[in-house]
mmCIF file with all atom_site columns, C-alpha atoms in Angstrom:
data_model
loop_
_atom_site.group_PDB
_atom_site.id
_atom_site.type_symbol
_atom_site.label_atom_id
_atom_site.label_alt_id
_atom_site.label_comp_id
_atom_site.label_asym_id
_atom_site.label_entity_id
_atom_site.label_seq_id
_atom_site.pdbx_PDB_ins_code
_atom_site.Cartn_x
_atom_site.Cartn_y
_atom_site.Cartn_z
_atom_site.occupancy
_atom_site.B_iso_or_equiv
_atom_site.pdbx_formal_charge
_atom_site.auth_seq_id
_atom_site.auth_comp_id
_atom_site.auth_asym_id
_atom_site.auth_atom_id
_atom_site.pdbx_PDB_model_num
ATOM 1  C CA . MET J 1 1  ? -9.702  -18.737 -15.106 1.00 45.00 ? 1  MET J CA 1
ATOM 2  C CA . MET J 1 2  ? -10.876 -15.943 -12.787 1.00 48.00 ? 2  MET J CA 1
ATOM 3  C CA . ASN J 1 3  ? -7.421  -15.701 -11.200 1.00 56.00 ? 3  ASN J CA 1
ATOM 4  C CA . SER J 1 4  ? -5.849  -15.272 -14.657 1.00 55.00 ? 4  SER J CA 1
ATOM 5  C CA . VAL J 1 5  ? -8.230  -12.411 -15.458 1.00 54.00 ? 5  VAL J CA 1
ATOM 6  C CA . MET J 1 6  ? -7.471  -10.724 -12.115 1.00 57.00 ? 6  MET J CA 1
ATOM 7  C CA . THR J 1 7  ? -3.706  -11.055 -12.708 1.00 61.00 ? 7  THR J CA 1
ATOM 8  C CA . LYS J 1 8  ? -4.025  -9.601  -16.196 1.00 66.00 ? 8  LYS J CA 1
ATOM 9  C CA . ASP J 1 9  ? -6.084  -6.695  -14.846 1.00 79.00 ? 9  ASP J CA 1
ATOM 10 C CA . THR J 1 10 ? -3.574  -6.052  -12.060 1.00 76.00 ? 10 THR J CA 1
ATOM 11 C CA . ASN J 1 11 ? -0.643  -6.147  -14.475 1.00 89.00 ? 11 ASN J CA 1
ATOM 12 C CA . THR J 1 12 ? -2.454  -3.793  -16.835 1.00 91.00 ? 12 THR J CA 1
ATOM 13 C CA . LYS J 1 13 ? -2.934  -1.353  -13.955 1.00 92.00 ? 13 LYS J CA 1
ATOM 14 C CA . ALA J 1 14 ? 0.724   -1.732  -12.974 1.00 93.00 ? 14 ALA J CA 1
ATOM 15 C CA . LYS J 1 15 ? 1.863   -0.998  -16.536 1.00 93.00 ? 15 LYS J CA 1
ATOM 16 C CA . LEU J 1 16 ? -0.431  2.026   -16.685 1.00 95.00 ? 16 LEU J CA 1
ATOM 17 C CA . LYS J 1 17 ? 0.985   3.263   -13.385 1.00 96.00 ? 17 LYS J CA 1
ATOM 18 C CA . LEU J 1 18 ? 4.519   2.886   -14.756 1.00 96.00 ? 18 LEU J CA 1
ATOM 19 C CA . LYS J 1 19 ? 3.545   4.971   -17.772 1.00 97.00 ? 19 LYS J CA 1
ATOM 20 C CA . GLU J 1 20 ? 1.995   7.668   -15.597 1.00 97.00 ? 20 GLU J CA 1
ATOM 21 C CA . LEU J 1 21 ? 4.973   7.652   -13.214 1.00 98.00 ? 21 LEU J CA 1
ATOM 22 C CA . GLU J 1 22 ? 7.271   8.161   -16.202 1.00 97.00 ? 22 GLU J CA 1
ATOM 23 C CA . GLU J 1 23 ? 5.177   11.133  -17.315 1.00 98.00 ? 23 GLU J CA 1
ATOM 24 C CA . PHE J 1 24 ? 5.148   12.531  -13.762 1.00 98.00 ? 24 PHE J CA 1
ATOM 25 C CA . LYS J 1 25 ? 8.944   12.217  -13.601 1.00 98.00 ? 25 LYS J CA 1
ATOM 26 C CA . GLN J 1 26 ? 9.095   14.449  -16.686 1.00 98.00 ? 26 GLN J CA 1
ATOM 27 C CA . VAL J 1 27 ? 6.779   17.007  -15.048 1.00 98.00 ? 27 VAL J CA 1
ATOM 28 C CA . LEU J 1 28 ? 8.991   17.086  -11.958 1.00 98.00 ? 28 LEU J CA 1
ATOM 29 C CA . GLU J 1 29 ? 12.099  17.497  -14.110 1.00 98.00 ? 29 GLU J CA 1
ATOM 30 C CA . LYS J 1 30 ? 10.552  20.446  -15.968 1.00 98.00 ? 30 LYS J CA 1
ATOM 31 C CA . ALA J 1 31 ? 9.484   22.034  -12.682 1.00 98.00 ? 31 ALA J CA 1
ATOM 32 C CA . SER J 1 32 ? 13.001  21.594  -11.318 1.00 98.00 ? 32 SER J CA 1
ATOM 33 C CA . GLU J 1 33 ? 14.466  23.276  -14.392 1.00 98.00 ? 33 GLU J CA 1
ATOM 34 C CA . GLN J 1 34 ? 12.063  26.196  -14.035 1.00 98.00 ? 34 GLN J CA 1
ATOM 35 C CA . PHE J 1 35 ? 12.855  26.747  -10.371 1.00 98.00 ? 35 PHE J CA 1
ATOM 36 C CA . CYS J 1 36 ? 16.601  26.516  -11.065 1.00 97.00 ? 36 CYS J CA 1
ATOM 37 C CA . TRP J 1 37 ? 16.180  29.100  -13.818 1.00 98.00 ? 37 TRP J CA 1
ATOM 38 C CA . ALA J 1 38 ? 14.204  31.384  -11.497 1.00 97.00 ? 38 ALA J CA 1
ATOM 39 C CA . MET J 1 39 ? 16.796  30.980  -8.752  1.00 95.00 ? 39 MET J CA 1
ATOM 40 C CA . ASP J 1 40 ? 19.643  31.854  -11.121 1.00 95.00 ? 40 ASP J CA 1
ATOM 41 C CA . PHE J 1 41 ? 18.004  34.960  -12.532 1.00 95.00 ? 41 PHE J CA 1
ATOM 42 C CA . THR J 1 42 ? 16.477  36.595  -9.495  1.00 95.00 ? 42 THR J CA 1
ATOM 43 C CA . SER J 1 43 ? 18.302  39.211  -7.514  1.00 95.00 ? 43 SER J CA 1
ATOM 44 C CA . PHE J 1 44 ? 16.025  38.864  -4.499  1.00 97.00 ? 44 PHE J CA 1
ATOM 45 C CA . PRO J 1 45 ? 17.115  36.558  -1.672  1.00 97.00 ? 45 PRO J CA 1
ATOM 46 C CA . GLN J 1 46 ? 13.536  35.759  -0.655  1.00 97.00 ? 46 GLN J CA 1
ATOM 47 C CA . ILE J 1 47 ? 12.721  34.460  -4.150  1.00 97.00 ? 47 ILE J CA 1
ATOM 48 C CA . GLN J 1 48 ? 15.935  32.411  -4.101  1.00 97.00 ? 48 GLN J CA 1
ATOM 49 C CA . GLU J 1 49 ? 14.884  30.969  -0.744  1.00 97.00 ? 49 GLU J CA 1
ATOM 50 C CA . TRP J 1 50 ? 11.442  30.040  -2.057  1.00 98.00 ? 50 TRP J CA 1
ATOM 51 C CA . CYS J 1 51 ? 12.973  28.438  -5.119  1.00 98.00 ? 51 CYS J CA 1
ATOM 52 C CA . GLY J 1 52 ? 15.297  26.456  -2.871  1.00 97.00 ? 52 GLY J CA 1
ATOM 53 C CA . LYS J 1 53 ? 12.360  25.206  -0.828  1.00 98.00 ? 53 LYS J CA 1
ATOM 54 C CA . ALA J 1 54 ? 10.483  24.207  -3.972  1.00 98.00 ? 54 ALA J CA 1
ATOM 55 C CA . LEU J 1 55 ? 13.548  22.398  -5.307  1.00 98.00 ? 55 LEU J CA 1
ATOM 56 C CA . ASP J 1 56 ? 13.902  20.496  -2.026  1.00 98.00 ? 56 ASP J CA 1
ATOM 57 C CA . VAL J 1 57 ? 10.306  19.273  -2.288  1.00 98.00 ? 57 VAL J CA 1
ATOM 58 C CA . ILE J 1 58 ? 10.739  18.380  -5.955  1.00 98.00 ? 58 ILE J CA 1
ATOM 59 C CA . GLU J 1 59 ? 13.892  16.398  -5.168  1.00 98.00 ? 59 GLU J CA 1
ATOM 60 C CA . GLU J 1 60 ? 12.096  14.501  -2.408  1.00 98.00 ? 60 GLU J CA 1
ATOM 61 C CA . LEU J 1 61 ? 9.229   13.694  -4.765  1.00 98.00 ? 61 LEU J CA 1
ATOM 62 C CA . GLN J 1 62 ? 11.629  12.594  -7.491  1.00 98.00 ? 62 GLN J CA 1
ATOM 63 C CA . THR J 1 63 ? 13.188  10.130  -5.059  1.00 98.00 ? 63 THR J CA 1
ATOM 64 C CA . GLU J 1 64 ? 9.789   8.746   -4.055  1.00 98.00 ? 64 GLU J CA 1
ATOM 65 C CA . VAL J 1 65 ? 8.635   8.453   -7.670  1.00 98.00 ? 65 VAL J CA 1
ATOM 66 C CA . GLU J 1 66 ? 11.860  6.689   -8.698  1.00 98.00 ? 66 GLU J CA 1
ATOM 67 C CA . TYR J 1 67 ? 11.484  4.235   -5.834  1.00 98.00 ? 67 TYR J CA 1
ATOM 68 C CA . GLU J 1 68 ? 7.863   3.474   -6.767  1.00 97.00 ? 68 GLU J CA 1
ATOM 69 C CA . TYR J 1 69 ? 8.728   3.168   -10.457 1.00 97.00 ? 69 TYR J CA 1
ATOM 70 C CA . TYR J 1 70 ? 11.564  0.707   -9.907  1.00 97.00 ? 70 TYR J CA 1
ATOM 71 C CA . TYR J 1 71 ? 9.552   -1.285  -7.362  1.00 97.00 ? 71 TYR J CA 1
ATOM 72 C CA . ILE J 1 72 ? 6.647   -1.817  -9.764  1.00 95.00 ? 72 ILE J CA 1
ATOM 73 C CA . ASP J 1 73 ? 8.990   -2.461  -12.687 1.00 95.00 ? 73 ASP J CA 1
ATOM 74 C CA . SER J 1 74 ? 10.872  -5.133  -10.719 1.00 95.00 ? 74 SER J CA 1
ATOM 75 C CA . GLN J 1 75 ? 7.603   -6.767  -9.641  1.00 94.00 ? 75 GLN J CA 1
ATOM 76 C CA . LEU J 1 76 ? 6.450   -6.971  -13.263 1.00 92.00 ? 76 LEU J CA 1
ATOM 77 C CA . THR J 1 77 ? 9.840   -8.347  -14.330 1.00 92.00 ? 77 THR J CA 1
ATOM 78 C CA . ASP J 1 78 ? 9.689   -10.992 -11.599 1.00 91.00 ? 78 ASP J CA 1
ATOM 79 C CA . PHE J 1 79 ? 6.138   -11.908 -12.617 1.00 89.00 ? 79 PHE J CA 1
ATOM 80 C CA . ASP J 1 80 ? 7.123   -12.265 -16.288 1.00 85.00 ? 80 ASP J CA 1
ATOM 81 C CA . TYR J 1 81 ? 10.066  -14.481 -15.319 1.00 88.00 ? 81 TYR J CA 1
ATOM 82 C CA . GLU J 1 82 ? 7.947   -16.676 -13.042 1.00 86.00 ? 82 GLU J CA 1
ATOM 83 C CA . LEU J 1 83 ? 5.228   -16.937 -15.702 1.00 84.00 ? 83 LEU J CA 1
ATOM 84 C CA . ALA J 1 84 ? 7.730   -17.986 -18.372 1.00 85.00 ? 84 ALA J CA 1
ATOM 85 C CA . LEU J 1 85 ? 9.230   -20.536 -15.986 1.00 88.00 ? 85 LEU J CA 1
ATOM 86 C CA . PHE J 1 86 ? 5.786   -21.905 -15.087 1.00 88.00 ? 86 PHE J CA 1
ATOM 87 C CA . CYS J 1 87 ? 4.794   -22.166 -18.741 1.00 85.00 ? 87 CYS J CA 1
ATOM 88 C CA . SER J 1 88 ? 7.993   -23.988 -19.715 1.00 85.00 ? 88 SER J CA 1
ATOM 89 C CA . GLU J 1 89 ? 7.691   -26.413 -16.768 1.00 87.00 ? 89 GLU J CA 1
ATOM 90 C CA . ASN J 1 90 ? 4.013   -27.122 -17.376 1.00 85.00 ? 90 ASN J CA 1
ATOM 91 C CA . GLU J 1 91 ? 3.964   -27.227 -21.141 1.00 83.00 ? 91 GLU J CA 1
ATOM 92 C CA . VAL J 1 92 ? 1.562   -29.827 -22.456 1.00 82.00 ? 92 VAL J CA 1
ATOM 93 C CA . LYS J 1 93 ? 3.514   -32.209 -24.636 1.00 81.00 ? 93 LYS J CA 1
ATOM 94 C CA . VAL J 1 94 ? 1.624   -33.947 -27.382 1.00 82.00 ? 94 VAL J CA 1
ATOM 95 C CA . ASP J 1 95 ? 3.190   -36.733 -29.447 1.00 77.00 ? 95 ASP J CA 1
#
């Protein structure tokens, strides 16, 4: 019973992390849009350079966040599949 509670707690944390990663992806996308806007509208090369640096960092973070998101999502999908399989194989049959 304790193991079941721990698994449920872990999966709840994983689902919460997925939700927060999704929200963070949106923040990064908005930041990227803002820096692209600033880069397009400035006439100063130094500001364009800074925007480029910021966009490089944002792109790197977006890649890391996507990787983490899909990793956790696939782990939860695998768990759900294994749980369904276990339940169907170990179903208590009563006549």
